[in-house]
Amino acid sequence: MAEAGPLCVYEKRDPHIAIVRLNRPEKKNAISRDLYWALDECWQKAKADDDVWSIILTGTADAFCVGGDLKENLAFARGEMKGPRSGPRGYSSLRPLQMHKPIIAAINGYAVGGGFSLALSCHIRYCVPASKFGCSEVRWSL
């Protein structure tokens, strides 16, 4: 089923701030292969724009990001999906570490698994009191 709207929204606020918003609210902003590509495109836009001095990364609705899309991972494992599982620069498409501009994670809910790692890779993390954090990799011995 195709998702409505862009998977990652890029917008400029004020003169020098870009907002990058993960936009899969029906899946709690789970990271799919297409979201990898969309997020990488947003990072490239922000990196290339000399007028952007800082970036805010957030999620749509009540979740920052719940990590990888497990149903999509299962589809890959079953051979139902083909091609690369990640973005154009591999899993580093998720990481803003190559960015030479400060990135603020505005955590508005769940940040678990890969979403927790994504938040940790930002320079500053700001969260609402109802935010929930989890590192499920430990539970699954990953």
mmCIF file with all atom_site columns, C-alpha atoms in Angstrom:
data_model
loop_
_atom_site.group_PDB
_atom_site.id
_atom_site.type_symbol
_atom_site.label_atom_id
_atom_site.label_alt_id
_atom_site.label_comp_id
_atom_site.label_asym_id
_atom_site.label_entity_id
_atom_site.label_seq_id
_atom_site.pdbx_PDB_ins_code
_atom_site.Cartn_x
_atom_site.Cartn_y
_atom_site.Cartn_z
_atom_site.occupancy
_atom_site.B_iso_or_equiv
_atom_site.pdbx_formal_charge
_atom_site.auth_seq_id
_atom_site.auth_comp_id
_atom_site.auth_asym_id
_atom_site.auth_atom_id
_atom_site.pdbx_PDB_model_num
ATOM 1   C CA . MET A 1 1   ? 0.000  0.000   0.000  1.00 0.00 ? 1   MET A CA 1
ATOM 2   C CA . ALA A 1 2   ? 1.445  3.363   -1.047 1.00 0.00 ? 2   ALA A CA 1
ATOM 3   C CA . GLU A 1 3   ? 1.762  6.012   1.606  1.00 0.00 ? 3   GLU A CA 1
ATOM 4   C CA . ALA A 1 4   ? 0.302  9.473   1.157  1.00 0.00 ? 4   ALA A CA 1
ATOM 5   C CA . GLY A 1 5   ? 2.667  12.432  1.087  1.00 0.00 ? 5   GLY A CA 1
ATOM 6   C CA . PRO A 1 6   ? 6.425  12.560  1.354  1.00 0.00 ? 6   PRO A CA 1
ATOM 7   C CA . LEU A 1 7   ? 8.071  10.139  3.767  1.00 0.00 ? 7   LEU A CA 1
ATOM 8   C CA . CYS A 1 8   ? 10.438 12.825  4.989  1.00 0.00 ? 8   CYS A CA 1
ATOM 9   C CA . VAL A 1 9   ? 9.443  16.485  4.988  1.00 0.00 ? 9   VAL A CA 1
ATOM 10  C CA . TYR A 1 10  ? 12.072 19.209  4.608  1.00 0.00 ? 10  TYR A CA 1
ATOM 11  C CA . GLU A 1 11  ? 11.173 22.802  5.402  1.00 0.00 ? 11  GLU A CA 1
ATOM 12  C CA . LYS A 1 12  ? 13.052 25.952  6.275  1.00 0.00 ? 12  LYS A CA 1
ATOM 13  C CA . ARG A 1 13  ? 12.054 27.993  9.287  1.00 0.00 ? 13  ARG A CA 1
ATOM 14  C CA . ASP A 1 14  ? 13.299 31.388  10.258 1.00 0.00 ? 14  ASP A CA 1
ATOM 15  C CA . PRO A 1 15  ? 16.335 32.420  8.293  1.00 0.00 ? 15  PRO A CA 1
ATOM 16  C CA . HIS A 1 16  ? 18.781 29.687  9.287  1.00 0.00 ? 16  HIS A CA 1
ATOM 17  C CA . ILE A 1 17  ? 16.875 26.640  10.586 1.00 0.00 ? 17  ILE A CA 1
ATOM 18  C CA . ALA A 1 18  ? 15.778 23.594  8.605  1.00 0.00 ? 18  ALA A CA 1
ATOM 19  C CA . ILE A 1 19  ? 13.270 21.098  9.944  1.00 0.00 ? 19  ILE A CA 1
ATOM 20  C CA . VAL A 1 20  ? 13.471 17.481  8.831  1.00 0.00 ? 20  VAL A CA 1
ATOM 21  C CA . ARG A 1 21  ? 10.362 15.523  9.816  1.00 0.00 ? 21  ARG A CA 1
ATOM 22  C CA . LEU A 1 22  ? 9.945  11.763  9.498  1.00 0.00 ? 22  LEU A CA 1
ATOM 23  C CA . ASN A 1 23  ? 6.458  11.307  8.051  1.00 0.00 ? 23  ASN A CA 1
ATOM 24  C CA . ARG A 1 24  ? 5.091  7.792   8.510  1.00 0.00 ? 24  ARG A CA 1
ATOM 25  C CA . PRO A 1 25  ? 2.678  8.422   11.404 1.00 0.00 ? 25  PRO A CA 1
ATOM 26  C CA . GLU A 1 26  ? 0.608  5.283   10.706 1.00 0.00 ? 26  GLU A CA 1
ATOM 27  C CA . LYS A 1 27  ? 3.795  3.233   11.324 1.00 0.00 ? 27  LYS A CA 1
ATOM 28  C CA . LYS A 1 28  ? 5.141  5.405   14.171 1.00 0.00 ? 28  LYS A CA 1
ATOM 29  C CA . ASN A 1 29  ? 7.770  6.709   11.704 1.00 0.00 ? 29  ASN A CA 1
ATOM 30  C CA . ALA A 1 30  ? 9.332  3.263   11.279 1.00 0.00 ? 30  ALA A CA 1
ATOM 31  C CA . ILE A 1 31  ? 12.315 3.351   8.930  1.00 0.00 ? 31  ILE A CA 1
ATOM 32  C CA . SER A 1 32  ? 11.552 1.715   5.599  1.00 0.00 ? 32  SER A CA 1
ATOM 33  C CA . ARG A 1 33  ? 13.849 1.481   2.594  1.00 0.00 ? 33  ARG A CA 1
ATOM 34  C CA . ASP A 1 34  ? 12.036 4.424   0.984  1.00 0.00 ? 34  ASP A CA 1
ATOM 35  C CA . LEU A 1 35  ? 12.378 6.469   4.169  1.00 0.00 ? 35  LEU A CA 1
ATOM 36  C CA . TYR A 1 36  ? 16.146 5.830   4.113  1.00 0.00 ? 36  TYR A CA 1
ATOM 37  C CA . TRP A 1 37  ? 16.288 7.418   0.660  1.00 0.00 ? 37  TRP A CA 1
ATOM 38  C CA . ALA A 1 38  ? 14.009 10.322  1.611  1.00 0.00 ? 38  ALA A CA 1
ATOM 39  C CA . LEU A 1 39  ? 15.996 11.092  4.770  1.00 0.00 ? 39  LEU A CA 1
ATOM 40  C CA . ASP A 1 40  ? 19.265 10.988  2.844  1.00 0.00 ? 40  ASP A CA 1
ATOM 41  C CA . GLU A 1 41  ? 17.809 13.477  0.359  1.00 0.00 ? 41  GLU A CA 1
ATOM 42  C CA . CYS A 1 42  ? 16.855 15.824  3.225  1.00 0.00 ? 42  CYS A CA 1
ATOM 43  C CA . TRP A 1 43  ? 20.374 15.578  4.713  1.00 0.00 ? 43  TRP A CA 1
ATOM 44  C CA . GLN A 1 44  ? 21.871 16.439  1.318  1.00 0.00 ? 44  GLN A CA 1
ATOM 45  C CA . LYS A 1 45  ? 19.566 19.482  0.943  1.00 0.00 ? 45  LYS A CA 1
ATOM 46  C CA . ALA A 1 46  ? 20.503 20.791  4.388  1.00 0.00 ? 46  ALA A CA 1
ATOM 47  C CA . LYS A 1 47  ? 24.198 20.128  3.840  1.00 0.00 ? 47  LYS A CA 1
ATOM 48  C CA . ALA A 1 48  ? 24.217 21.974  0.495  1.00 0.00 ? 48  ALA A CA 1
ATOM 49  C CA . ASP A 1 49  ? 22.278 25.012  1.751  1.00 0.00 ? 49  ASP A CA 1
ATOM 50  C CA . ASP A 1 50  ? 24.765 27.525  3.177  1.00 0.00 ? 50  ASP A CA 1
ATOM 51  C CA . ASP A 1 51  ? 21.837 29.500  4.569  1.00 0.00 ? 51  ASP A CA 1
ATOM 52  C CA . VAL A 1 52  ? 20.943 26.603  6.902  1.00 0.00 ? 52  VAL A CA 1
ATOM 53  C CA . TRP A 1 53  ? 22.979 26.814  10.101 1.00 0.00 ? 53  TRP A CA 1
ATOM 54  C CA . SER A 1 54  ? 21.161 24.183  12.167 1.00 0.00 ? 54  SER A CA 1
ATOM 55  C CA . ILE A 1 55  ? 18.662 21.370  11.676 1.00 0.00 ? 55  ILE A CA 1
ATOM 56  C CA . ILE A 1 56  ? 15.822 20.072  13.820 1.00 0.00 ? 56  ILE A CA 1
ATOM 57  C CA . LEU A 1 57  ? 14.965 16.390  13.318 1.00 0.00 ? 57  LEU A CA 1
ATOM 58  C CA . THR A 1 58  ? 11.553 15.254  14.535 1.00 0.00 ? 58  THR A CA 1
ATOM 59  C CA . GLY A 1 59  ? 8.759  12.795  13.828 1.00 0.00 ? 59  GLY A CA 1
ATOM 60  C CA . THR A 1 60  ? 5.158  13.235  12.792 1.00 0.00 ? 60  THR A CA 1
ATOM 61  C CA . ALA A 1 61  ? 2.384  12.629  15.348 1.00 0.00 ? 61  ALA A CA 1
ATOM 62  C CA . ASP A 1 62  ? 3.143  10.857  18.645 1.00 0.00 ? 62  ASP A CA 1
ATOM 63  C CA . ALA A 1 63  ? 6.441  9.163   17.779 1.00 0.00 ? 63  ALA A CA 1
ATOM 64  C CA . PHE A 1 64  ? 9.942  10.278  16.936 1.00 0.00 ? 64  PHE A CA 1
ATOM 65  C CA . CYS A 1 65  ? 10.889 6.931   15.361 1.00 0.00 ? 65  CYS A CA 1
ATOM 66  C CA . VAL A 1 66  ? 10.345 3.312   16.386 1.00 0.00 ? 66  VAL A CA 1
ATOM 67  C CA . GLY A 1 67  ? 13.317 2.000   14.401 1.00 0.00 ? 67  GLY A CA 1
ATOM 68  C CA . GLY A 1 68  ? 13.286 -0.329  11.434 1.00 0.00 ? 68  GLY A CA 1
ATOM 69  C CA . ASP A 1 69  ? 10.099 -1.419  9.690  1.00 0.00 ? 69  ASP A CA 1
ATOM 70  C CA . LEU A 1 70  ? 10.035 -5.051  10.842 1.00 0.00 ? 70  LEU A CA 1
ATOM 71  C CA . LYS A 1 71  ? 7.335  -6.077  8.345  1.00 0.00 ? 71  LYS A CA 1
ATOM 72  C CA . GLU A 1 72  ? 9.509  -4.793  5.527  1.00 0.00 ? 72  GLU A CA 1
ATOM 73  C CA . ASN A 1 73  ? 12.530 -6.633  6.961  1.00 0.00 ? 73  ASN A CA 1
ATOM 74  C CA . LEU A 1 74  ? 10.468 -9.834  6.984  1.00 0.00 ? 74  LEU A CA 1
ATOM 75  C CA . ALA A 1 75  ? 9.443  -9.236  3.353  1.00 0.00 ? 75  ALA A CA 1
ATOM 76  C CA . PHE A 1 76  ? 13.140 -8.952  2.431  1.00 0.00 ? 76  PHE A CA 1
ATOM 77  C CA . ALA A 1 77  ? 13.937 -12.148 4.344  1.00 0.00 ? 77  ALA A CA 1
ATOM 78  C CA . ARG A 1 78  ? 11.163 -14.019 2.514  1.00 0.00 ? 78  ARG A CA 1
ATOM 79  C CA . GLY A 1 79  ? 12.372 -12.732 -0.859 1.00 0.00 ? 79  GLY A CA 1
ATOM 80  C CA . GLU A 1 80  ? 9.192  -10.700 -1.396 1.00 0.00 ? 80  GLU A CA 1
ATOM 81  C CA . MET A 1 81  ? 11.225 -7.487  -1.737 1.00 0.00 ? 81  MET A CA 1
ATOM 82  C CA . LYS A 1 82  ? 14.376 -7.116  -3.805 1.00 0.00 ? 82  LYS A CA 1
ATOM 83  C CA . GLY A 1 83  ? 17.148 -4.549  -4.031 1.00 0.00 ? 83  GLY A CA 1
ATOM 84  C CA . PRO A 1 84  ? 19.016 -2.654  -1.329 1.00 0.00 ? 84  PRO A CA 1
ATOM 85  C CA . ARG A 1 85  ? 17.495 -2.507  2.136  1.00 0.00 ? 85  ARG A CA 1
ATOM 86  C CA . SER A 1 86  ? 18.958 0.877   2.957  1.00 0.00 ? 86  SER A CA 1
ATOM 87  C CA . GLY A 1 87  ? 19.588 4.277   1.403  1.00 0.00 ? 87  GLY A CA 1
ATOM 88  C CA . PRO A 1 88  ? 22.087 5.411   -1.218 1.00 0.00 ? 88  PRO A CA 1
ATOM 89  C CA . ARG A 1 89  ? 24.958 5.569   1.285  1.00 0.00 ? 89  ARG A CA 1
ATOM 90  C CA . GLY A 1 90  ? 23.999 2.359   3.048  1.00 0.00 ? 90  GLY A CA 1
ATOM 91  C CA . TYR A 1 91  ? 22.928 2.604   6.652  1.00 0.00 ? 91  TYR A CA 1
ATOM 92  C CA . SER A 1 92  ? 24.902 5.845   6.985  1.00 0.00 ? 92  SER A CA 1
ATOM 93  C CA . SER A 1 93  ? 21.970 7.470   5.145  1.00 0.00 ? 93  SER A CA 1
ATOM 94  C CA . LEU A 1 94  ? 20.345 7.550   8.582  1.00 0.00 ? 94  LEU A CA 1
ATOM 95  C CA . ARG A 1 95  ? 23.276 9.112   10.330 1.00 0.00 ? 95  ARG A CA 1
ATOM 96  C CA . PRO A 1 96  ? 23.676 12.855  10.384 1.00 0.00 ? 96  PRO A CA 1
ATOM 97  C CA . LEU A 1 97  ? 27.255 12.412  11.627 1.00 0.00 ? 97  LEU A CA 1
ATOM 98  C CA . GLN A 1 98  ? 28.764 13.618  8.356  1.00 0.00 ? 98  GLN A CA 1
ATOM 99  C CA . MET A 1 99  ? 26.839 16.886  8.753  1.00 0.00 ? 99  MET A CA 1
ATOM 100 C CA . HIS A 1 100 ? 28.921 19.861  9.839  1.00 0.00 ? 100 HIS A CA 1
ATOM 101 C CA . LYS A 1 101 ? 25.882 21.671  11.191 1.00 0.00 ? 101 LYS A CA 1
ATOM 102 C CA . PRO A 1 102 ? 24.323 21.077  14.608 1.00 0.00 ? 102 PRO A CA 1
ATOM 103 C CA . ILE A 1 103 ? 21.329 18.742  14.575 1.00 0.00 ? 103 ILE A CA 1
ATOM 104 C CA . ILE A 1 104 ? 18.738 18.817  17.336 1.00 0.00 ? 104 ILE A CA 1
ATOM 105 C CA . ALA A 1 105 ? 16.530 15.763  17.852 1.00 0.00 ? 105 ALA A CA 1
ATOM 106 C CA . ALA A 1 106 ? 13.092 17.021  18.900 1.00 0.00 ? 106 ALA A CA 1
ATOM 107 C CA . ILE A 1 107 ? 11.760 13.802  20.413 1.00 0.00 ? 107 ILE A CA 1
ATOM 108 C CA . ASN A 1 108 ? 7.987  13.884  20.564 1.00 0.00 ? 108 ASN A CA 1
ATOM 109 C CA . GLY A 1 109 ? 7.184  10.344  21.704 1.00 0.00 ? 109 GLY A CA 1
ATOM 110 C CA . TYR A 1 110 ? 8.670  6.907   21.105 1.00 0.00 ? 110 TYR A CA 1
ATOM 111 C CA . ALA A 1 111 ? 12.383 6.693   20.236 1.00 0.00 ? 111 ALA A CA 1
ATOM 112 C CA . VAL A 1 112 ? 13.216 3.004   20.273 1.00 0.00 ? 112 VAL A CA 1
ATOM 113 C CA . GLY A 1 113 ? 15.607 0.675   18.462 1.00 0.00 ? 113 GLY A CA 1
ATOM 114 C CA . GLY A 1 114 ? 17.037 2.394   15.402 1.00 0.00 ? 114 GLY A CA 1
ATOM 115 C CA . GLY A 1 115 ? 15.027 5.499   16.293 1.00 0.00 ? 115 GLY A CA 1
ATOM 116 C CA . PHE A 1 116 ? 16.855 5.665   19.622 1.00 0.00 ? 116 PHE A CA 1
ATOM 117 C CA . SER A 1 117 ? 20.171 5.339   17.756 1.00 0.00 ? 117 SER A CA 1
ATOM 118 C CA . LEU A 1 118 ? 19.099 8.066   15.354 1.00 0.00 ? 118 LEU A CA 1
ATOM 119 C CA . ALA A 1 119 ? 18.322 10.381  18.284 1.00 0.00 ? 119 ALA A CA 1
ATOM 120 C CA . LEU A 1 120 ? 21.682 9.582   19.895 1.00 0.00 ? 120 LEU A CA 1
ATOM 121 C CA . SER A 1 121 ? 23.512 10.460  16.677 1.00 0.00 ? 121 SER A CA 1
ATOM 122 C CA . CYS A 1 122 ? 22.191 14.027  16.876 1.00 0.00 ? 122 CYS A CA 1
ATOM 123 C CA . HIS A 1 123 ? 24.215 16.701  18.652 1.00 0.00 ? 123 HIS A CA 1
ATOM 124 C CA . ILE A 1 124 ? 21.434 17.723  21.045 1.00 0.00 ? 124 ILE A CA 1
ATOM 125 C CA . ARG A 1 125 ? 18.321 15.846  22.176 1.00 0.00 ? 125 ARG A CA 1
ATOM 126 C CA . TYR A 1 126 ? 15.219 17.605  23.448 1.00 0.00 ? 126 TYR A CA 1
ATOM 127 C CA . CYS A 1 127 ? 12.162 15.593  24.436 1.00 0.00 ? 127 CYS A CA 1
ATOM 128 C CA . VAL A 1 128 ? 8.644  16.012  25.724 1.00 0.00 ? 128 VAL A CA 1
ATOM 129 C CA . PRO A 1 129 ? 7.934  14.515  29.180 1.00 0.00 ? 129 PRO A CA 1
ATOM 130 C CA . ALA A 1 130 ? 5.876  11.663  27.658 1.00 0.00 ? 130 ALA A CA 1
ATOM 131 C CA . SER A 1 131 ? 8.777  10.444  25.491 1.00 0.00 ? 131 SER A CA 1
ATOM 132 C CA . LYS A 1 132 ? 9.741  6.775   25.762 1.00 0.00 ? 132 LYS A CA 1
ATOM 133 C CA . PHE A 1 133 ? 13.219 5.430   24.988 1.00 0.00 ? 133 PHE A CA 1
ATOM 134 C CA . GLY A 1 134 ? 14.327 1.877   24.391 1.00 0.00 ? 134 GLY A CA 1
ATOM 135 C CA . CYS A 1 135 ? 17.220 -0.115  23.027 1.00 0.00 ? 135 CYS A CA 1
ATOM 136 C CA . SER A 1 136 ? 15.578 -3.333  21.848 1.00 0.00 ? 136 SER A CA 1
ATOM 137 C CA . GLU A 1 137 ? 18.823 -4.598  20.311 1.00 0.00 ? 137 GLU A CA 1
ATOM 138 C CA . VAL A 1 138 ? 19.893 -5.687  23.798 1.00 0.00 ? 138 VAL A CA 1
ATOM 139 C CA . ARG A 1 139 ? 16.746 -7.776  24.203 1.00 0.00 ? 139 ARG A CA 1
ATOM 140 C CA . TRP A 1 140 ? 17.361 -9.559  20.899 1.00 0.00 ? 140 TRP A CA 1
ATOM 141 C CA . SER A 1 141 ? 21.132 -9.952  21.479 1.00 0.00 ? 141 SER A CA 1
ATOM 142 C CA . LEU A 1 142 ? 21.987 -7.791  18.475 1.00 0.00 ? 142 LEU A CA 1
#
